[in-house]
XYZ file of C-alpha atoms in Angstrom:
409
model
C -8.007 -79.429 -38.334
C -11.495 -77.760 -37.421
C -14.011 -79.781 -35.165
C -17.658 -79.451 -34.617
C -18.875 -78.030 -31.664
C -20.787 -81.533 -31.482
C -18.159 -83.280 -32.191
C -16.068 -81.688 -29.089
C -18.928 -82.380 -26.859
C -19.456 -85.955 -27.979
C -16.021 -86.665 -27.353
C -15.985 -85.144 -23.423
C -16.996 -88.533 -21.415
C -20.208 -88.368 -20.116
C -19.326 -89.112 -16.145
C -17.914 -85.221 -16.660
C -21.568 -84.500 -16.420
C -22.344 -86.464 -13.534
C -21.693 -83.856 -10.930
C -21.737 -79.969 -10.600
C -17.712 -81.059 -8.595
C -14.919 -81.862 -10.517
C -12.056 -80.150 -9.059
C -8.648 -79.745 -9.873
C -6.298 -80.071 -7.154
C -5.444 -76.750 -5.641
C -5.599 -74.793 -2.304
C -8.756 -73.760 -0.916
C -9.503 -72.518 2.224
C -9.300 -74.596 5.709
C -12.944 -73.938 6.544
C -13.938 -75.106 2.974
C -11.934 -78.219 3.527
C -14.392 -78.467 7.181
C -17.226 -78.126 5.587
C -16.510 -80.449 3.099
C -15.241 -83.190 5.057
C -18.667 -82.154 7.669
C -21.203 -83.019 4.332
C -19.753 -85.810 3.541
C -19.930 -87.331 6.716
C -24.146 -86.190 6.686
C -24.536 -87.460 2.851
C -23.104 -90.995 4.784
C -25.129 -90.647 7.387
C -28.134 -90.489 5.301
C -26.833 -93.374 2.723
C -26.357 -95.627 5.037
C -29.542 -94.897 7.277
C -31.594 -95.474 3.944
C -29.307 -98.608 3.032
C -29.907 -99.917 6.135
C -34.039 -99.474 6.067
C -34.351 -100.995 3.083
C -32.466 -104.653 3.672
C -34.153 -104.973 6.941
C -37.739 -104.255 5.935
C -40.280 -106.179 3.828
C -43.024 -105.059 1.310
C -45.190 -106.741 4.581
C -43.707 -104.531 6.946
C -44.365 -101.124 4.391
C -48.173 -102.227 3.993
C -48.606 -103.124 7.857
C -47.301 -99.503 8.437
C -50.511 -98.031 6.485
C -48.845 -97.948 2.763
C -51.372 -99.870 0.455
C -49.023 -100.014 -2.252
C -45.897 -100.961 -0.694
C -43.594 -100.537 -3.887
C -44.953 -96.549 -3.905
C -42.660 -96.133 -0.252
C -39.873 -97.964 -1.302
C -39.630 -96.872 -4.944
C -39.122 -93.067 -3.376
C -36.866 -94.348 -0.702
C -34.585 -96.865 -3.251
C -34.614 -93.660 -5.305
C -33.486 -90.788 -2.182
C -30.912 -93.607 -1.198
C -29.277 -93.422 -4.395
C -28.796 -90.033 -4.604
C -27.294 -89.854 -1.336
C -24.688 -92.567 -1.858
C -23.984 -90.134 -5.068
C -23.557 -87.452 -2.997
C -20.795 -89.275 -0.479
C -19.276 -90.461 -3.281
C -18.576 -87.253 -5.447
C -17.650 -85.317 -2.419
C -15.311 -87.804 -1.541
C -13.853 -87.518 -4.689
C -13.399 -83.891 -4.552
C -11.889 -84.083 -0.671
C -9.197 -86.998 -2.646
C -8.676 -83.903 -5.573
C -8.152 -81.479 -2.908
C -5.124 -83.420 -0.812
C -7.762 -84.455 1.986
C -8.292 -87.669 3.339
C -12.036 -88.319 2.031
C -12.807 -91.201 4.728
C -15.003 -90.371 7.435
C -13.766 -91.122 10.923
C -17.360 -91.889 11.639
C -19.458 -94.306 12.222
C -23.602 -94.942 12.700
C -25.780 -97.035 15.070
C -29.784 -97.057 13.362
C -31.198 -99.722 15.792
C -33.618 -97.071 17.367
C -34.823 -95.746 14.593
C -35.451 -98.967 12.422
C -37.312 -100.752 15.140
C -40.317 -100.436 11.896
C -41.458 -98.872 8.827
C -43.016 -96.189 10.990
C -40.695 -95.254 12.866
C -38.237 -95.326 9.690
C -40.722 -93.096 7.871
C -40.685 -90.843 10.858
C -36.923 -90.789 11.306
C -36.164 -90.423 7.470
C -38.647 -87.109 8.040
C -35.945 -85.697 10.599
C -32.751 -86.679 8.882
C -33.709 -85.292 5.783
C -34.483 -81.713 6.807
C -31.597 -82.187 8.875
C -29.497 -82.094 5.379
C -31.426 -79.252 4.134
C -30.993 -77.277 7.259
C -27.147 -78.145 7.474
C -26.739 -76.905 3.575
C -28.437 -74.031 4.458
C -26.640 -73.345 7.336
C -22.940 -73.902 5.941
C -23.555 -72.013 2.653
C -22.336 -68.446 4.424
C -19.540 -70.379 5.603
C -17.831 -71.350 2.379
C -15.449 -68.752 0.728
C -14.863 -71.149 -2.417
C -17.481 -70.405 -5.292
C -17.273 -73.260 -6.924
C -17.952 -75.062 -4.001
C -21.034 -73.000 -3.013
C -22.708 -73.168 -6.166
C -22.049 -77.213 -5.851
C -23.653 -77.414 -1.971
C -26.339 -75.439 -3.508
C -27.215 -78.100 -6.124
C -27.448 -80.686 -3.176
C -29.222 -78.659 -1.205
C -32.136 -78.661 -3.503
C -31.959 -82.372 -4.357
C -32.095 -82.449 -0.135
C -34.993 -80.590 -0.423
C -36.765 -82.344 -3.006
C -36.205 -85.586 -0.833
C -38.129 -83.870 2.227
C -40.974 -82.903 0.120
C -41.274 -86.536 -0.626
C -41.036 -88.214 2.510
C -43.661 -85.265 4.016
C -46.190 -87.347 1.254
C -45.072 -90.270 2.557
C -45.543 -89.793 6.561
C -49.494 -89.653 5.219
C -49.815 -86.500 7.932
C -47.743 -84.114 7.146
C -47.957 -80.711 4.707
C -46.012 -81.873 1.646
C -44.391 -77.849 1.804
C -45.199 -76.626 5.472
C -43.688 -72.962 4.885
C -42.283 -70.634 2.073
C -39.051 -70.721 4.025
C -37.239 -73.352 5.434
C -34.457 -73.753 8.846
C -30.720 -72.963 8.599
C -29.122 -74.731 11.409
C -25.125 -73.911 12.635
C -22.383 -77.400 12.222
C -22.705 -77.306 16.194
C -26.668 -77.375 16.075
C -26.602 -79.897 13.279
C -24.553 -82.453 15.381
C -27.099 -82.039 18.442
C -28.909 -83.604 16.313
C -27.005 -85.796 14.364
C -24.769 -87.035 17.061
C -27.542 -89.889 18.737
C -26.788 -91.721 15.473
C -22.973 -91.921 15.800
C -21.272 -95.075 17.200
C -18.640 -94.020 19.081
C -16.325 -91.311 18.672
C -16.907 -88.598 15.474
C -14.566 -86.299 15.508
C -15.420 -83.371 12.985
C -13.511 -80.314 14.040
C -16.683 -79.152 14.992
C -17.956 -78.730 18.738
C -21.447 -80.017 19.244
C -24.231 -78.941 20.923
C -25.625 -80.825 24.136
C -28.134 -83.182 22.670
C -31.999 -82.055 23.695
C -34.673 -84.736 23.695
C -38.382 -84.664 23.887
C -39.670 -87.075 26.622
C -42.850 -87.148 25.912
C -44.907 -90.037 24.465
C -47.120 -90.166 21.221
C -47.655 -87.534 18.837
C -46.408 -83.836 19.369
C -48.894 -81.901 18.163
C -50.652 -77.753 18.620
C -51.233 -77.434 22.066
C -48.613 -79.891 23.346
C -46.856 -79.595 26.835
C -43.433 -80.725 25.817
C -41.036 -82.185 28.786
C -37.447 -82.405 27.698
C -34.030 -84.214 29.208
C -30.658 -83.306 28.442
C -27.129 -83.473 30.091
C -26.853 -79.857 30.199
C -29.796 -79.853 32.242
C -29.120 -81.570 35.508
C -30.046 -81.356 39.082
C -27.967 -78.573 39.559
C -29.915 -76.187 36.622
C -32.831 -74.033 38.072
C -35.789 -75.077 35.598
C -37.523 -71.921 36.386
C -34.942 -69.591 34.984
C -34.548 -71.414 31.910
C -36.745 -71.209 28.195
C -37.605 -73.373 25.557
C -37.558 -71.429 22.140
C -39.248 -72.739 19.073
C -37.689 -71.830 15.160
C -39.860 -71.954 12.571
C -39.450 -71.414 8.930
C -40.093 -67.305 7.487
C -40.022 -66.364 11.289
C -37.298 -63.656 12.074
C -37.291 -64.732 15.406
C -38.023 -67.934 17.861
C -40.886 -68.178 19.373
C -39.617 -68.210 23.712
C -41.358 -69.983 26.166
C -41.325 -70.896 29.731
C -39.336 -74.076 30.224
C -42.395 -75.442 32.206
C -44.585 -73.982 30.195
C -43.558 -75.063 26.648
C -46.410 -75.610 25.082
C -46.930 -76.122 20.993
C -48.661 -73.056 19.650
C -51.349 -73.232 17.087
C -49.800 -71.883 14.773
C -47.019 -74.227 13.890
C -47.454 -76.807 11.182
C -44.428 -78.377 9.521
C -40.529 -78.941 11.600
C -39.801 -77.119 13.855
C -36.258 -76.695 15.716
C -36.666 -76.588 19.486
C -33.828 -75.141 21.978
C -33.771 -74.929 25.573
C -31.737 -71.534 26.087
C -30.691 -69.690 29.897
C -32.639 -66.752 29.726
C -35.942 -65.715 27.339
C -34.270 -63.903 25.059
C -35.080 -65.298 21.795
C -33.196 -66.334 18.949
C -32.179 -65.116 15.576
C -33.298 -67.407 12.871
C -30.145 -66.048 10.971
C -27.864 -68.487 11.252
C -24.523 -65.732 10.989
C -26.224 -63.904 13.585
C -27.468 -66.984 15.653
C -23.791 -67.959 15.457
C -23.069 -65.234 18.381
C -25.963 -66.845 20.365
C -23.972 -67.748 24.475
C -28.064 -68.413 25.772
C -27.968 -71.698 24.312
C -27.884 -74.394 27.041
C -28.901 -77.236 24.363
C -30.412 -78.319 21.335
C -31.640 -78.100 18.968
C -33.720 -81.325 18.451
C -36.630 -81.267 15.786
C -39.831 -82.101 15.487
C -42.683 -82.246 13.047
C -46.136 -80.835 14.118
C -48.418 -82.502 12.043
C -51.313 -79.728 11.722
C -52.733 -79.701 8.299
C -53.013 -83.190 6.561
C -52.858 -83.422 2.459
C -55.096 -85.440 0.849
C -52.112 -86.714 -1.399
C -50.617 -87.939 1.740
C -53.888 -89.772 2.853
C -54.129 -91.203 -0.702
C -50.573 -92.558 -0.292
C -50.909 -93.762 3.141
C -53.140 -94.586 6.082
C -52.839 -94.478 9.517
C -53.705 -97.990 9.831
C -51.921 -101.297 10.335
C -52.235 -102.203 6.819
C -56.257 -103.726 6.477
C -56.889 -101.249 4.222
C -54.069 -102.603 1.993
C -56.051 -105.692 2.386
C -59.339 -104.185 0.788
C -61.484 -106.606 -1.428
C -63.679 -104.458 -2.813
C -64.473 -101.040 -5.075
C -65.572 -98.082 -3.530
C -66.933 -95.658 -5.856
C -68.118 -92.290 -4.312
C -70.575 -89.617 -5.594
C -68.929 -86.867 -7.071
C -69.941 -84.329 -4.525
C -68.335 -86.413 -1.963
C -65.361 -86.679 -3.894
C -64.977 -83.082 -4.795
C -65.072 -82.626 -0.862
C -61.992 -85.083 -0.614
C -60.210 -83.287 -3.313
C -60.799 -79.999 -2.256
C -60.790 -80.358 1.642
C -57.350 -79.054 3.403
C -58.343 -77.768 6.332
C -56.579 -77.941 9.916
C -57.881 -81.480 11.864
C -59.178 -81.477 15.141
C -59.409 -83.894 17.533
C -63.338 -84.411 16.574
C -62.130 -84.792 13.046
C -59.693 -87.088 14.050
C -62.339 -89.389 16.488
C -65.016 -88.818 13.768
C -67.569 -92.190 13.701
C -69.883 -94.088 11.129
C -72.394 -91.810 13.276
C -70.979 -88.367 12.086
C -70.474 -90.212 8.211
C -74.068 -90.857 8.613
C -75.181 -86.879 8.886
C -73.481 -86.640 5.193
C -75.551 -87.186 1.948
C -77.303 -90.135 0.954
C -74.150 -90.895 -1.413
C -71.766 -90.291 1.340
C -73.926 -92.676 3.903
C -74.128 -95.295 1.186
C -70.120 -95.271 0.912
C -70.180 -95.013 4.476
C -71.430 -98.574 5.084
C -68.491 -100.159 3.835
C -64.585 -100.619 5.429
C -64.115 -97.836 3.050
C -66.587 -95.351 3.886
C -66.301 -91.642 3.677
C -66.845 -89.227 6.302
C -69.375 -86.312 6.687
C -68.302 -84.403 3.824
C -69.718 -80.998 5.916
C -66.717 -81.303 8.263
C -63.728 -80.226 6.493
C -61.577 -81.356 9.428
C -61.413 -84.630 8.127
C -61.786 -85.382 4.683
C -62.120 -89.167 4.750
C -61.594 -91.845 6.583
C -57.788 -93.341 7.292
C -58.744 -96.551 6.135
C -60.213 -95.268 2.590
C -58.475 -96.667 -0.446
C -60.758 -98.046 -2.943
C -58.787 -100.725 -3.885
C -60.450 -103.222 -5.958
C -59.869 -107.357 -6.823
C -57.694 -105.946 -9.914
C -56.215 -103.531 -8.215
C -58.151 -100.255 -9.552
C -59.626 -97.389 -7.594
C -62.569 -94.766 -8.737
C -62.357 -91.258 -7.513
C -63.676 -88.599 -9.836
C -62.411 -90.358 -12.921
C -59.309 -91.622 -11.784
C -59.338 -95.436 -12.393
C -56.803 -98.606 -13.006
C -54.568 -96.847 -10.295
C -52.799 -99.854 -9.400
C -52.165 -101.841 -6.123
C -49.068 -103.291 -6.800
């Protein structure tokens, strides 16, 4: 009997398709198994941090952290969740098709980091790269093919989900750098072990946790104090460096440990170290591996340099009045143009800029000026409007350069 090729398709079930992993049971390799049984544990990590964000927090508690359409945030979120409970789940079914035991030993404490939608949004930043940088950083590790090409797939879902939540912090470069950060299992769990509750025992040394002391935003030209237990009263300070990894850079970037201040030049995550000597370090992860300068770390950080307008459109760095907004704000199209166009690196006057500076713009730009929404001087490309600027009208429609009936909810 002869079949259709359509009809052989039809016929496969459809959850076949669902994931690049279906496995048959068979003998792979012990550090395939490891890493395995290491992304599974991240993929829960990230579920379950997402999970938890979204059943404690309000469409109230979105718009009070500057996101005048609440549903926007938590549409992207609901949707990054989802795919990360897919990923735990299909790896778990592969670990189960391989003889492994597919449940994690692990478990996570989010209080700290879902104290509010801000510091959710900020945390979610860190946790995702995390997931790129650990798929990344695993992918010379595997010997399995099939499994490779199947890490690779997640890795640039992963990616896709950082790209996202860069719109979403409002601040940040939605892509930073043509490269991105491969990080080692041991780095990844200096970062990734503050979560854990309890014991989480992965086969897998960790790295001496490193964390920033400082308060408020790390930004260019930022002293950065640290604190670490691998960095105790017995360590001479002076001896030690603080080395920054950046994405497309061959090598870290090595500092004083007193002296460890944010260059300019950084925009985007960056993976901070605190190593014994000055010699820097290899942004290769195989030959990073070698690395015996690394007291601790790495922790990471995003330096905030050059603001997207999509992020400013998304969200403001208010406390949600401009969510509040009861009237249209339509701007000239000069001014607009300026917002559209405008992506250059904000300085501090940018950032402090008055009514008094929107004043020196056009007479279009001082006439949008005089409102809650007003625009700033569209001569200073450091800041491209205002924070609070949505244009959100009674029915919910904003006019920018003929976008209209965008709406608020």
């Amino acid at each position: 009997m002869r079949f259709s090729t359509t009809l052989l398709l039809t016929a496969v079930p459809l959850a076949a398709y669902a994931a690049p992993l279906r496995m048959t049971k068979r003998q792979v390799a012990a550090i395939d198994v490891t890493v395995l049984q290491f992304a599974n544990t991240l993929e829960q990590l990230e579920s379950q941090f997402y999970a938890a964000g979204l059943s404690k927090f309000q469409d109230s508690d979105f718009e009070a952290a500057g996101f005048g359409v609440s549903s926007v945030a938590i549409q992207q979120i609901t949707n990054i969740q989802s795919d990360e409970a897919t990923h735990a789940s299909v790896l778990e079914e592969e670990l189960t098709a391989l003889g492994q035991n597919p449940n994690s030993t692990c478990s996570f404490n989010f209080d700290s980091a879902l104290t509010d939608v801000a510091t959710m949004a900020a945390t979610a930043r860190v946790v995702e790269n995390l997931g790129v940088m650990a798929y990344l950083g695993a992918a010379s590790l595997l010997t399995d093919p099939q499994l490779l090409e199947a890490a690779g797939s997640i890795l640039t879902v992963e990616a896709r989900h950082q790209t996202i939540l860069n719109v979403l912090s409002g601040s940040g470069t939605a892509i930073p750098s043509a490269f991105d950060l491969a990080l080692t299992p041991s780095e990844v769990l200096a970062v990734a072990s503050p979560f854990f509750s309890g014991s989480c025992d992965l086969g897998i040394p960790a790295n001496p946790t490193l964390t920033v002391t400082n308060t408020g935003t790390i930004s260019q030209g930022t002293s950065l104090t640290f604190s670490s237990t691998a960095i105790n009263s017995s360590v001479d300070t002076s001896t030690l460096s603080c080395q920054m990894m950046i994405g497309g850079n061959p090598f870290s970037i090595s500092l004083p440990y007193n002296q460890c201040v944010v260059p300019n030049t950084v925009n985007g995550p960056v993976a901070i170290y605190v190593t014994s000597d000055d010699n820097p370090l290899q942004s290769n992860v195989v030959n990073r591996a070698s690395a015996n300068n690394i007291l601790a770390g790495p922790t990471v950080a995003f330096i905030d340099a050059q603001p997207e307008t999509l992020g400013q459109m998304v969200r403001s760095s208010g406390t949600g009045t401009a969510a509040a907004s009861s009237s249209t704000q339509t701007i000239s199209p000069d001014v607009a143009a300026s917002i559209i166009s405008a992506q250059g690196t904000p300085s501090a006057s940018g950032a402090a800029a008055t009514d008094t500076s929107a004043a020196s713009a056009t007479d279009s730009a001082s006439a949008a000026a005089s409102t809650s929404n007003s625009v700033n001087d569209s001569s200073d490309p450091s800041a491209p409007f205002r924070d609070d600027f949505t244009g959100l009208a009674p029915g919910g429609a904003i006019n920018v350069v003929g976008w209209s009936n965008i709406p608020s909810n």
